[in-house]
Amino acid sequence: MEIEEGSSSKGYKKKFAGTYQKAKQRVLNKLGKRTTLTRRPKIDSLSKEFEVVIETKESLEKRLTTFQHKLNSVVACGRDLRDTYLQLWKNQVGSLVWNNEQECYERNKSPSETRLIADLERAVYEQDRTVDDAMERFHAKLTHLSESPISLDGQREIELAENVKHAKKLYKECRTNYSDSVIDSHGASSSARSKEALAKQKYDSQAEVFAQEIATFLEHYRGQLPDRLIEFFEAEDKMITAVANAHAASMSMLGSLKMDKKSAKSSQRKRYEDENEEYVEQQSPSNKNGPQSAESDRKASSSVKKQDNWDLIYGVEEVDLNQEKGSMIDLQ
């Protein structure tokens, strides 16, 4: 009777110890910690690389969306700042005169100054329209990238990723079965050891399948990632170039923002001279009377014509604003 009780007690302790060891293995695997039963450095390293790619993909999707929102905010803030500056400038255009009826000072704008403001507003409108078109195209590209940020064939990428996840699930099951069979076979019969050998075989086989699925995914990812990166840089370059060109078109009017017309005329003349300087430098005695010389003369003539138009449009021939009647503040 005592022998039976002792045997029963030993069996219970062994069963309890086995259950504890199995539970411990599961907890350690869940935490990513490997033991001698479950350690496979090559498989673990490949699995980690796959996880990093997936995590980075999810991060890219969020960052692309965030970039679009912040880009819209930057453009809006920039326009608000510019419009505030322009309004401040427009409030100062014209001669300061006293209005007896309103009993206040006001700005009396000449026809040339009124045209100047209209031209500037038109230039700003064209600039905004060009920038909006560029931003719309860039946002469309960012949205497209966010749908598949790391490969051109997003559907194929998803299929390969699902294959990896399924293979990993089976691999973890085989790993758990193997570790359990090792624990059960410790000091047990040959039947238990036979189960351990079978579990080890399935574990090794599934490890190969898992590694192959990861390799297939990484090959697809590495083959298409450069094209995605190039696509992003090209879209960004097109947007920046379009915005720069839009601003360059309105930059030509900066000289006209001067409050005295002599400075405005000087600034405008300098701009035309800079534009045509390269054509003058290209002329030489050997081809002075040739087609290139004729082209240069034509451009120089065009420059002079533009300057004459500037004088007529913006009224540079008029008296300076500060010398016009009513420009002085009379406090009497």
PDB file of C-alpha atoms in Angstrom, residues 28-332:
ATOM      1  CA  LEU A  28       9.438  32.410 -22.631  1.00  0.00           C
ATOM      2  CA  ASN A  29       8.470  31.984 -26.282  1.00  0.00           C
ATOM      3  CA  LYS A  30       5.784  34.628 -25.882  1.00  0.00           C
ATOM      4  CA  LEU A  31       8.386  37.025 -24.482  1.00  0.00           C
ATOM      5  CA  GLY A  32      10.733  36.259 -27.347  1.00  0.00           C
ATOM      6  CA  LYS A  33      13.211  34.446 -25.144  1.00  0.00           C
ATOM      7  CA  ARG A  34      14.526  31.172 -26.444  1.00  0.00           C
ATOM      8  CA  THR A  35      15.784  28.115 -24.558  1.00  0.00           C
ATOM      9  CA  THR A  36      17.917  25.221 -25.747  1.00  0.00           C
ATOM     10  CA  LEU A  37      14.717  23.553 -26.941  1.00  0.00           C
ATOM     11  CA  THR A  38      13.488  26.445 -29.081  1.00  0.00           C
ATOM     12  CA  ARG A  39      16.599  28.402 -30.041  1.00  0.00           C
ATOM     13  CA  ARG A  40      17.069  28.782 -33.802  1.00  0.00           C
ATOM     14  CA  PRO A  41      19.197  31.927 -34.397  1.00  0.00           C
ATOM     15  CA  LYS A  42      18.887  31.954 -38.198  1.00  0.00           C
ATOM     16  CA  ILE A  43      15.112  31.583 -38.183  1.00  0.00           C
ATOM     17  CA  ASP A  44      14.727  34.114 -35.377  1.00  0.00           C
ATOM     18  CA  SER A  45      16.914  36.622 -37.262  1.00  0.00           C
ATOM     19  CA  LEU A  46      14.937  36.245 -40.499  1.00  0.00           C
ATOM     20  CA  SER A  47      11.674  36.583 -38.611  1.00  0.00           C
ATOM     21  CA  LYS A  48      12.929  39.774 -36.968  1.00  0.00           C
ATOM     22  CA  GLU A  49      13.896  41.275 -40.333  1.00  0.00           C
ATOM     23  CA  PHE A  50      10.415  40.548 -41.688  1.00  0.00           C
ATOM     24  CA  GLU A  51       8.805  42.173 -38.654  1.00  0.00           C
ATOM     25  CA  VAL A  52      10.970  45.289 -39.052  1.00  0.00           C
ATOM     26  CA  VAL A  53       9.876  45.646 -42.683  1.00  0.00           C
ATOM     27  CA  ILE A  54       6.194  45.333 -41.770  1.00  0.00           C
ATOM     28  CA  GLU A  55       6.544  47.800 -38.880  1.00  0.00           C
ATOM     29  CA  THR A  56       8.368  50.275 -41.122  1.00  0.00           C
ATOM     30  CA  LYS A  57       5.673  49.922 -43.773  1.00  0.00           C
ATOM     31  CA  GLU A  58       2.984  50.800 -41.230  1.00  0.00           C
ATOM     32  CA  SER A  59       5.090  53.735 -40.048  1.00  0.00           C
ATOM     33  CA  LEU A  60       5.478  54.981 -43.630  1.00  0.00           C
ATOM     34  CA  GLU A  61       1.722  54.881 -44.178  1.00  0.00           C
ATOM     35  CA  LYS A  62       1.190  57.081 -41.113  1.00  0.00           C
ATOM     36  CA  ARG A  63       4.055  59.429 -41.986  1.00  0.00           C
ATOM     37  CA  LEU A  64       2.810  59.941 -45.538  1.00  0.00           C
ATOM     38  CA  THR A  65      -0.618  60.940 -44.223  1.00  0.00           C
ATOM     39  CA  THR A  66       0.939  63.223 -41.602  1.00  0.00           C
ATOM     40  CA  PHE A  67       3.163  64.802 -44.259  1.00  0.00           C
ATOM     41  CA  GLN A  68       0.142  65.695 -46.384  1.00  0.00           C
ATOM     42  CA  HIS A  69      -1.658  67.364 -43.477  1.00  0.00           C
ATOM     43  CA  LYS A  70       1.413  69.334 -42.387  1.00  0.00           C
ATOM     44  CA  LEU A  71       2.213  70.347 -45.961  1.00  0.00           C
ATOM     45  CA  ASN A  72      -1.269  71.819 -46.341  1.00  0.00           C
ATOM     46  CA  SER A  73      -0.801  73.648 -43.057  1.00  0.00           C
ATOM     47  CA  VAL A  74       2.576  75.076 -44.120  1.00  0.00           C
ATOM     48  CA  VAL A  75       1.185  76.357 -47.428  1.00  0.00           C
ATOM     49  CA  ALA A  76      -1.805  77.949 -45.689  1.00  0.00           C
ATOM     50  CA  CYS A  77       0.385  79.601 -43.039  1.00  0.00           C
ATOM     51  CA  GLY A  78       2.781  80.885 -45.703  1.00  0.00           C
ATOM     52  CA  ARG A  79      -0.041  82.458 -47.688  1.00  0.00           C
ATOM     53  CA  ASP A  80      -1.515  84.041 -44.597  1.00  0.00           C
ATOM     54  CA  LEU A  81       1.853  85.598 -43.767  1.00  0.00           C
ATOM     55  CA  ARG A  82       2.338  86.811 -47.340  1.00  0.00           C
ATOM     56  CA  ASP A  83      -1.166  88.291 -47.571  1.00  0.00           C
ATOM     57  CA  THR A  84      -0.647  90.129 -44.289  1.00  0.00           C
ATOM     58  CA  TYR A  85       2.569  91.651 -45.644  1.00  0.00           C
ATOM     59  CA  LEU A  86       0.908  92.612 -48.934  1.00  0.00           C
ATOM     60  CA  GLN A  87      -2.035  94.228 -47.199  1.00  0.00           C
ATOM     61  CA  LEU A  88       0.364  96.239 -45.071  1.00  0.00           C
ATOM     62  CA  TRP A  89       2.145  97.390 -48.229  1.00  0.00           C
ATOM     63  CA  LYS A  90      -1.064  98.223 -50.121  1.00  0.00           C
ATOM     64  CA  ASN A  91      -2.177 100.379 -47.215  1.00  0.00           C
ATOM     65  CA  GLN A  92       0.893 102.570 -47.821  1.00  0.00           C
ATOM     66  CA  VAL A  93       0.627 102.958 -51.594  1.00  0.00           C
ATOM     67  CA  GLY A  94      -0.414 106.444 -52.708  1.00  0.00           C
ATOM     68  CA  SER A  95      -0.081 109.989 -51.470  1.00  0.00           C
ATOM     69  CA  LEU A  96      -1.313 110.765 -47.980  1.00  0.00           C
ATOM     70  CA  VAL A  97      -3.993 113.459 -48.282  1.00  0.00           C
ATOM     71  CA  TRP A  98      -6.560 114.951 -45.948  1.00  0.00           C
ATOM     72  CA  ASN A  99     -10.239 114.190 -46.562  1.00  0.00           C
ATOM     73  CA  ASN A 100     -12.295 117.102 -45.278  1.00  0.00           C
ATOM     74  CA  GLU A 101     -15.579 115.231 -45.483  1.00  0.00           C
ATOM     75  CA  GLN A 102     -14.389 112.166 -43.570  1.00  0.00           C
ATOM     76  CA  GLU A 103     -12.002 114.221 -41.445  1.00  0.00           C
ATOM     77  CA  CYS A 104      -9.195 111.695 -41.781  1.00  0.00           C
ATOM     78  CA  TYR A 105      -6.072 111.043 -43.809  1.00  0.00           C
ATOM     79  CA  GLU A 106      -6.331 108.622 -46.705  1.00  0.00           C
ATOM     80  CA  ARG A 107      -4.161 107.330 -49.524  1.00  0.00           C
ATOM     81  CA  ASN A 108      -4.757 108.878 -52.933  1.00  0.00           C
ATOM     82  CA  LYS A 109      -3.581 106.365 -55.531  1.00  0.00           C
ATOM     83  CA  SER A 110      -2.607 107.423 -59.041  1.00  0.00           C
ATOM     84  CA  PRO A 111      -3.777 105.348 -62.042  1.00  0.00           C
ATOM     85  CA  SER A 112      -0.303 103.789 -62.335  1.00  0.00           C
ATOM     86  CA  GLU A 113      -0.370 102.797 -58.660  1.00  0.00           C
ATOM     87  CA  THR A 114      -3.832 101.293 -59.036  1.00  0.00           C
ATOM     88  CA  ARG A 115      -2.587  99.274 -62.013  1.00  0.00           C
ATOM     89  CA  LEU A 116       0.465  98.206 -60.026  1.00  0.00           C
ATOM     90  CA  ILE A 117      -1.697  96.781 -57.232  1.00  0.00           C
ATOM     91  CA  ALA A 118      -3.929  95.015 -59.759  1.00  0.00           C
ATOM     92  CA  ASP A 119      -0.905  93.509 -61.527  1.00  0.00           C
ATOM     93  CA  LEU A 120       0.565  92.346 -58.235  1.00  0.00           C
ATOM     94  CA  GLU A 121      -2.705  90.735 -57.171  1.00  0.00           C
ATOM     95  CA  ARG A 122      -2.910  89.015 -60.556  1.00  0.00           C
ATOM     96  CA  ALA A 123       0.645  87.706 -60.164  1.00  0.00           C
ATOM     97  CA  VAL A 124      -0.150  86.388 -56.686  1.00  0.00           C
ATOM     98  CA  TYR A 125      -3.302  84.716 -57.988  1.00  0.00           C
ATOM     99  CA  GLU A 126      -1.375  82.990 -60.788  1.00  0.00           C
ATOM    100  CA  GLN A 127       1.270  81.932 -58.286  1.00  0.00           C
ATOM    101  CA  ASP A 128      -1.325  80.378 -55.978  1.00  0.00           C
ATOM    102  CA  ARG A 129      -3.035  78.633 -58.871  1.00  0.00           C
ATOM    103  CA  THR A 130       0.231  77.091 -60.048  1.00  0.00           C
ATOM    104  CA  VAL A 131       1.161  76.039 -56.520  1.00  0.00           C
ATOM    105  CA  ASP A 132      -2.291  74.513 -55.973  1.00  0.00           C
ATOM    106  CA  ASP A 133      -1.969  72.463 -59.165  1.00  0.00           C
ATOM    107  CA  ALA A 134       1.479  71.242 -58.108  1.00  0.00           C
ATOM    108  CA  MET A 135       0.251  70.381 -54.621  1.00  0.00           C
ATOM    109  CA  GLU A 136      -2.764  68.524 -55.970  1.00  0.00           C
ATOM    110  CA  ARG A 137      -0.526  66.318 -58.113  1.00  0.00           C
ATOM    111  CA  PHE A 138       1.893  65.771 -55.236  1.00  0.00           C
ATOM    112  CA  HIS A 139      -0.888  64.854 -52.813  1.00  0.00           C
ATOM    113  CA  ALA A 140      -2.273  62.368 -55.335  1.00  0.00           C
ATOM    114  CA  LYS A 141       1.149  60.747 -55.537  1.00  0.00           C
ATOM    115  CA  LEU A 142       1.492  60.645 -51.737  1.00  0.00           C
ATOM    116  CA  THR A 143      -1.921  59.012 -51.444  1.00  0.00           C
ATOM    117  CA  HIS A 144      -0.873  56.433 -54.022  1.00  0.00           C
ATOM    118  CA  LEU A 145       2.355  55.768 -52.117  1.00  0.00           C
ATOM    119  CA  SER A 146       0.530  55.398 -48.807  1.00  0.00           C
ATOM    120  CA  GLU A 147      -1.538  52.561 -50.287  1.00  0.00           C
ATOM    121  CA  SER A 148       1.637  50.590 -51.060  1.00  0.00           C
ATOM    122  CA  PRO A 149       4.672  52.410 -49.664  1.00  0.00           C
ATOM    123  CA  ILE A 150       7.364  49.755 -50.104  1.00  0.00           C
ATOM    124  CA  SER A 151       6.563  47.995 -53.388  1.00  0.00           C
ATOM    125  CA  LEU A 152       4.960  48.658 -56.759  1.00  0.00           C
ATOM    126  CA  ASP A 153       2.794  45.530 -56.658  1.00  0.00           C
ATOM    127  CA  GLY A 154       0.975  46.025 -53.380  1.00  0.00           C
ATOM    128  CA  GLN A 155      -1.399  43.098 -53.860  1.00  0.00           C
ATOM    129  CA  ARG A 156       1.466  40.672 -54.429  1.00  0.00           C
ATOM    130  CA  GLU A 157       3.241  42.073 -51.391  1.00  0.00           C
ATOM    131  CA  ILE A 158       0.165  41.472 -49.217  1.00  0.00           C
ATOM    132  CA  GLU A 159      -0.139  37.888 -50.465  1.00  0.00           C
ATOM    133  CA  LEU A 160       3.512  37.150 -49.687  1.00  0.00           C
ATOM    134  CA  ALA A 161       3.208  38.732 -46.241  1.00  0.00           C
ATOM    135  CA  GLU A 162       0.161  36.580 -45.481  1.00  0.00           C
ATOM    136  CA  ASN A 163       2.099  33.482 -46.551  1.00  0.00           C
ATOM    137  CA  VAL A 164       4.853  34.399 -44.101  1.00  0.00           C
ATOM    138  CA  LYS A 165       2.388  34.944 -41.259  1.00  0.00           C
ATOM    139  CA  HIS A 166       0.662  31.615 -41.938  1.00  0.00           C
ATOM    140  CA  ALA A 167       3.991  29.774 -42.086  1.00  0.00           C
ATOM    141  CA  LYS A 168       5.038  31.440 -38.842  1.00  0.00           C
ATOM    142  CA  LYS A 169       1.857  30.297 -37.127  1.00  0.00           C
ATOM    143  CA  LEU A 170       2.497  26.682 -38.146  1.00  0.00           C
ATOM    144  CA  TYR A 171       6.147  27.010 -37.177  1.00  0.00           C
ATOM    145  CA  LYS A 172       5.252  28.159 -33.667  1.00  0.00           C
ATOM    146  CA  GLU A 173       2.821  25.250 -33.287  1.00  0.00           C
ATOM    147  CA  CYS A 174       5.507  22.761 -34.346  1.00  0.00           C
ATOM    148  CA  ARG A 175       7.986  24.400 -32.007  1.00  0.00           C
ATOM    149  CA  THR A 176       5.587  24.090 -29.069  1.00  0.00           C
ATOM    150  CA  ASN A 177       4.773  20.459 -29.904  1.00  0.00           C
ATOM    151  CA  TYR A 178       8.463  19.647 -30.097  1.00  0.00           C
ATOM    152  CA  SER A 179       9.323  21.255 -26.756  1.00  0.00           C
ATOM    153  CA  ASP A 180       6.351  19.459 -25.141  1.00  0.00           C
ATOM    154  CA  SER A 181       7.448  16.104 -26.562  1.00  0.00           C
ATOM    155  CA  VAL A 182      10.983  16.599 -25.229  1.00  0.00           C
ATOM    156  CA  ILE A 183       9.614  17.303 -21.768  1.00  0.00           C
ATOM    157  CA  ASP A 184       7.266  14.290 -21.940  1.00  0.00           C
ATOM    158  CA  SER A 185       9.988  11.930 -23.162  1.00  0.00           C
ATOM    159  CA  HIS A 186      12.387  12.714 -20.335  1.00  0.00           C
ATOM    160  CA  GLY A 187      12.850   9.356 -18.572  1.00  0.00           C
ATOM    161  CA  ALA A 188       9.818   7.924 -20.373  1.00  0.00           C
ATOM    162  CA  SER A 189       9.283   4.926 -22.620  1.00  0.00           C
ATOM    163  CA  SER A 190      10.527   4.454 -26.171  1.00  0.00           C
ATOM    164  CA  SER A 191       7.066   5.362 -27.423  1.00  0.00           C
ATOM    165  CA  ALA A 192       7.416   8.864 -25.991  1.00  0.00           C
ATOM    166  CA  ARG A 193      10.887   9.216 -27.509  1.00  0.00           C
ATOM    167  CA  SER A 194       9.471   8.159 -30.865  1.00  0.00           C
ATOM    168  CA  LYS A 195       6.917  10.974 -30.623  1.00  0.00           C
ATOM    169  CA  GLU A 196       9.756  13.367 -29.837  1.00  0.00           C
ATOM    170  CA  ALA A 197      11.640  12.332 -32.984  1.00  0.00           C
ATOM    171  CA  LEU A 198       8.514  12.803 -35.110  1.00  0.00           C
ATOM    172  CA  ALA A 199       7.862  16.222 -33.573  1.00  0.00           C
ATOM    173  CA  LYS A 200      11.481  17.215 -34.251  1.00  0.00           C
ATOM    174  CA  GLN A 201      11.125  16.211 -37.881  1.00  0.00           C
ATOM    175  CA  LYS A 202       7.979  18.316 -38.331  1.00  0.00           C
ATOM    176  CA  TYR A 203       9.631  21.206 -36.497  1.00  0.00           C
ATOM    177  CA  ASP A 204      12.676  21.168 -38.802  1.00  0.00           C
ATOM    178  CA  SER A 205      10.523  20.845 -41.905  1.00  0.00           C
ATOM    179  CA  GLN A 206       8.278  23.767 -40.977  1.00  0.00           C
ATOM    180  CA  ALA A 207      11.331  25.870 -40.109  1.00  0.00           C
ATOM    181  CA  GLU A 208      12.539  25.458 -43.687  1.00  0.00           C
ATOM    182  CA  VAL A 209       9.121  26.411 -45.054  1.00  0.00           C
ATOM    183  CA  PHE A 210       9.002  29.487 -42.801  1.00  0.00           C
ATOM    184  CA  ALA A 211      12.490  30.581 -43.868  1.00  0.00           C
ATOM    185  CA  GLN A 212      11.631  30.140 -47.542  1.00  0.00           C
ATOM    186  CA  GLU A 213       8.462  32.238 -47.263  1.00  0.00           C
ATOM    187  CA  ILE A 214      10.428  35.037 -45.592  1.00  0.00           C
ATOM    188  CA  ALA A 215      13.113  34.858 -48.281  1.00  0.00           C
ATOM    189  CA  THR A 216      10.474  35.118 -51.025  1.00  0.00           C
ATOM    190  CA  PHE A 217       8.899  38.153 -49.377  1.00  0.00           C
ATOM    191  CA  LEU A 218      12.244  39.905 -48.853  1.00  0.00           C
ATOM    192  CA  GLU A 219      13.257  39.243 -52.456  1.00  0.00           C
ATOM    193  CA  HIS A 220      10.050  40.885 -53.689  1.00  0.00           C
ATOM    194  CA  TYR A 221      10.465  43.780 -51.250  1.00  0.00           C
ATOM    195  CA  ARG A 222      14.140  44.452 -52.046  1.00  0.00           C
ATOM    196  CA  GLY A 223      13.487  44.261 -55.776  1.00  0.00           C
ATOM    197  CA  GLN A 224      10.751  46.917 -55.776  1.00  0.00           C
ATOM    198  CA  LEU A 225      11.739  49.242 -52.930  1.00  0.00           C
ATOM    199  CA  PRO A 226      14.250  51.249 -55.047  1.00  0.00           C
ATOM    200  CA  ASP A 227      11.551  52.022 -57.626  1.00  0.00           C
ATOM    201  CA  ARG A 228       9.238  53.237 -54.884  1.00  0.00           C
ATOM    202  CA  LEU A 229      11.994  55.445 -53.477  1.00  0.00           C
ATOM    203  CA  ILE A 230      12.764  56.890 -56.908  1.00  0.00           C
ATOM    204  CA  GLU A 231       9.054  57.523 -57.459  1.00  0.00           C
ATOM    205  CA  PHE A 232       8.850  59.505 -54.214  1.00  0.00           C
ATOM    206  CA  PHE A 233      11.935  61.606 -54.970  1.00  0.00           C
ATOM    207  CA  GLU A 234      10.757  62.368 -58.504  1.00  0.00           C
ATOM    208  CA  ALA A 235       7.327  63.452 -57.262  1.00  0.00           C
ATOM    209  CA  GLU A 236       8.921  65.634 -54.598  1.00  0.00           C
ATOM    210  CA  ASP A 237      11.298  67.190 -57.142  1.00  0.00           C
ATOM    211  CA  LYS A 238       8.441  68.001 -59.532  1.00  0.00           C
ATOM    212  CA  MET A 239       6.488  69.649 -56.738  1.00  0.00           C
ATOM    213  CA  ILE A 240       9.460  71.723 -55.536  1.00  0.00           C
ATOM    214  CA  THR A 241      10.358  72.760 -59.101  1.00  0.00           C
ATOM    215  CA  ALA A 242       6.782  73.804 -59.883  1.00  0.00           C
ATOM    216  CA  VAL A 243       6.535  75.827 -56.670  1.00  0.00           C
ATOM    217  CA  ALA A 244       9.912  77.465 -57.326  1.00  0.00           C
ATOM    218  CA  ASN A 245       8.870  78.412 -60.877  1.00  0.00           C
ATOM    219  CA  ALA A 246       5.602  79.854 -59.593  1.00  0.00           C
ATOM    220  CA  HIS A 247       7.445  82.041 -57.108  1.00  0.00           C
ATOM    221  CA  ALA A 248      10.068  83.039 -59.683  1.00  0.00           C
ATOM    222  CA  ALA A 249       7.339  84.424 -61.939  1.00  0.00           C
ATOM    223  CA  SER A 250       6.112  86.766 -59.203  1.00  0.00           C
ATOM    224  CA  MET A 251       9.640  87.672 -58.071  1.00  0.00           C
ATOM    225  CA  SER A 252       9.998  89.833 -61.198  1.00  0.00           C
ATOM    226  CA  MET A 253       7.617  92.327 -59.615  1.00  0.00           C
ATOM    227  CA  LEU A 254       9.612  92.855 -56.437  1.00  0.00           C
ATOM    228  CA  GLY A 255      11.286  95.944 -57.865  1.00  0.00           C
ATOM    229  CA  SER A 256       7.904  97.611 -58.275  1.00  0.00           C
ATOM    230  CA  LEU A 257       7.215  97.367 -54.546  1.00  0.00           C
ATOM    231  CA  LYS A 258       9.511 100.315 -53.867  1.00  0.00           C
ATOM    232  CA  MET A 259       7.597 103.298 -52.559  1.00  0.00           C
ATOM    233  CA  ASP A 260       9.587 105.818 -54.614  1.00  0.00           C
ATOM    234  CA  LYS A 261       9.459 105.375 -58.389  1.00  0.00           C
ATOM    235  CA  LYS A 262      13.134 106.087 -59.033  1.00  0.00           C
ATOM    236  CA  SER A 263      14.148 103.047 -56.978  1.00  0.00           C
ATOM    237  CA  ALA A 264      11.474 100.977 -58.664  1.00  0.00           C
ATOM    238  CA  LYS A 265      12.686 101.996 -62.118  1.00  0.00           C
ATOM    239  CA  SER A 266      16.319 101.264 -61.230  1.00  0.00           C
ATOM    240  CA  SER A 267      15.423  97.841 -59.880  1.00  0.00           C
ATOM    241  CA  GLN A 268      13.380  96.975 -62.957  1.00  0.00           C
ATOM    242  CA  ARG A 269      16.119  98.161 -65.351  1.00  0.00           C
ATOM    243  CA  LYS A 270      18.696  96.027 -63.515  1.00  0.00           C
ATOM    244  CA  ARG A 271      16.496  92.965 -63.876  1.00  0.00           C
ATOM    245  CA  TYR A 272      16.224  93.433 -67.641  1.00  0.00           C
ATOM    246  CA  GLU A 273      19.981  93.985 -67.937  1.00  0.00           C
ATOM    247  CA  ASP A 274      20.668  90.771 -65.996  1.00  0.00           C
ATOM    248  CA  GLU A 275      18.286  88.817 -68.220  1.00  0.00           C
ATOM    249  CA  ASN A 276      20.046  89.942 -71.408  1.00  0.00           C
ATOM    250  CA  GLU A 277      23.632  89.994 -70.147  1.00  0.00           C
ATOM    251  CA  GLU A 278      24.270  86.419 -71.280  1.00  0.00           C
ATOM    252  CA  TYR A 279      23.233  87.254 -74.853  1.00  0.00           C
ATOM    253  CA  VAL A 280      25.647  90.188 -75.021  1.00  0.00           C
ATOM    254  CA  GLU A 281      28.506  88.030 -73.709  1.00  0.00           C
ATOM    255  CA  GLN A 282      27.856  85.369 -76.368  1.00  0.00           C
ATOM    256  CA  GLN A 283      28.477  87.829 -79.222  1.00  0.00           C
ATOM    257  CA  SER A 284      31.902  87.790 -80.922  1.00  0.00           C
ATOM    258  CA  PRO A 285      33.483  89.562 -83.978  1.00  0.00           C
ATOM    259  CA  SER A 286      33.322  86.346 -86.047  1.00  0.00           C
ATOM    260  CA  ASN A 287      29.572  85.980 -85.795  1.00  0.00           C
ATOM    261  CA  LYS A 288      28.476  89.516 -85.063  1.00  0.00           C
ATOM    262  CA  ASN A 289      26.566  89.812 -88.323  1.00  0.00           C
ATOM    263  CA  GLY A 290      25.308  86.221 -88.262  1.00  0.00           C
ATOM    264  CA  PRO A 291      22.013  84.708 -87.084  1.00  0.00           C
ATOM    265  CA  GLN A 292      23.081  84.722 -83.414  1.00  0.00           C
ATOM    266  CA  SER A 293      23.887  88.443 -83.592  1.00  0.00           C
ATOM    267  CA  ALA A 294      20.499  89.135 -85.095  1.00  0.00           C
ATOM    268  CA  GLU A 295      18.850  87.098 -82.350  1.00  0.00           C
ATOM    269  CA  SER A 296      20.770  89.022 -79.673  1.00  0.00           C
ATOM    270  CA  ASP A 297      19.803  92.357 -81.246  1.00  0.00           C
ATOM    271  CA  ARG A 298      16.199  91.237 -81.274  1.00  0.00           C
ATOM    272  CA  LYS A 299      16.301  90.303 -77.586  1.00  0.00           C
ATOM    273  CA  ALA A 300      18.064  93.571 -76.695  1.00  0.00           C
ATOM    274  CA  SER A 301      15.411  95.499 -78.619  1.00  0.00           C
ATOM    275  CA  SER A 302      12.736  93.528 -76.807  1.00  0.00           C
ATOM    276  CA  SER A 303      14.349  94.448 -73.498  1.00  0.00           C
ATOM    277  CA  VAL A 304      14.278  98.154 -74.346  1.00  0.00           C
ATOM    278  CA  LYS A 305      10.651  97.828 -75.394  1.00  0.00           C
ATOM    279  CA  LYS A 306       9.835  96.121 -72.099  1.00  0.00           C
ATOM    280  CA  GLN A 307      11.539  98.963 -70.253  1.00  0.00           C
ATOM    281  CA  ASP A 308       9.509 101.522 -72.170  1.00  0.00           C
ATOM    282  CA  ASN A 309       6.360  99.589 -71.317  1.00  0.00           C
ATOM    283  CA  TRP A 310       7.412  99.597 -67.672  1.00  0.00           C
ATOM    284  CA  ASP A 311       7.693 103.405 -67.740  1.00  0.00           C
ATOM    285  CA  LEU A 312       4.256 103.735 -69.304  1.00  0.00           C
ATOM    286  CA  ILE A 313       2.505 101.164 -67.118  1.00  0.00           C
ATOM    287  CA  TYR A 314       3.882 102.149 -63.751  1.00  0.00           C
ATOM    288  CA  GLY A 315       4.251 105.853 -64.413  1.00  0.00           C
ATOM    289  CA  VAL A 316       7.948 106.234 -63.632  1.00  0.00           C
ATOM    290  CA  GLU A 317       7.975 109.459 -65.618  1.00  0.00           C
ATOM    291  CA  GLU A 318       5.698 110.998 -63.011  1.00  0.00           C
ATOM    292  CA  VAL A 319       6.941 113.003 -60.064  1.00  0.00           C
ATOM    293  CA  ASP A 320       8.013 111.006 -56.989  1.00  0.00           C
ATOM    294  CA  LEU A 321       5.234 110.184 -54.579  1.00  0.00           C
ATOM    295  CA  ASN A 322       6.882 112.133 -51.801  1.00  0.00           C
ATOM    296  CA  GLN A 323       6.913 115.266 -53.985  1.00  0.00           C
ATOM    297  CA  GLU A 324       3.327 115.082 -55.200  1.00  0.00           C
ATOM    298  CA  LYS A 325       0.784 117.513 -53.954  1.00  0.00           C
ATOM    299  CA  GLY A 326      -0.776 116.341 -50.735  1.00  0.00           C
ATOM    300  CA  SER A 327       2.042 113.934 -49.879  1.00  0.00           C
ATOM    301  CA  MET A 328       3.184 116.056 -46.942  1.00  0.00           C
ATOM    302  CA  ILE A 329       1.213 115.729 -43.734  1.00  0.00           C
ATOM    303  CA  ASP A 330      -0.327 119.070 -42.867  1.00  0.00           C
ATOM    304  CA  LEU A 331      -1.264 119.269 -39.197  1.00  0.00           C
ATOM    305  CA  GLN A 332      -2.668 122.796 -39.422  1.00  0.00           C
TER     306      GLN A 332
END
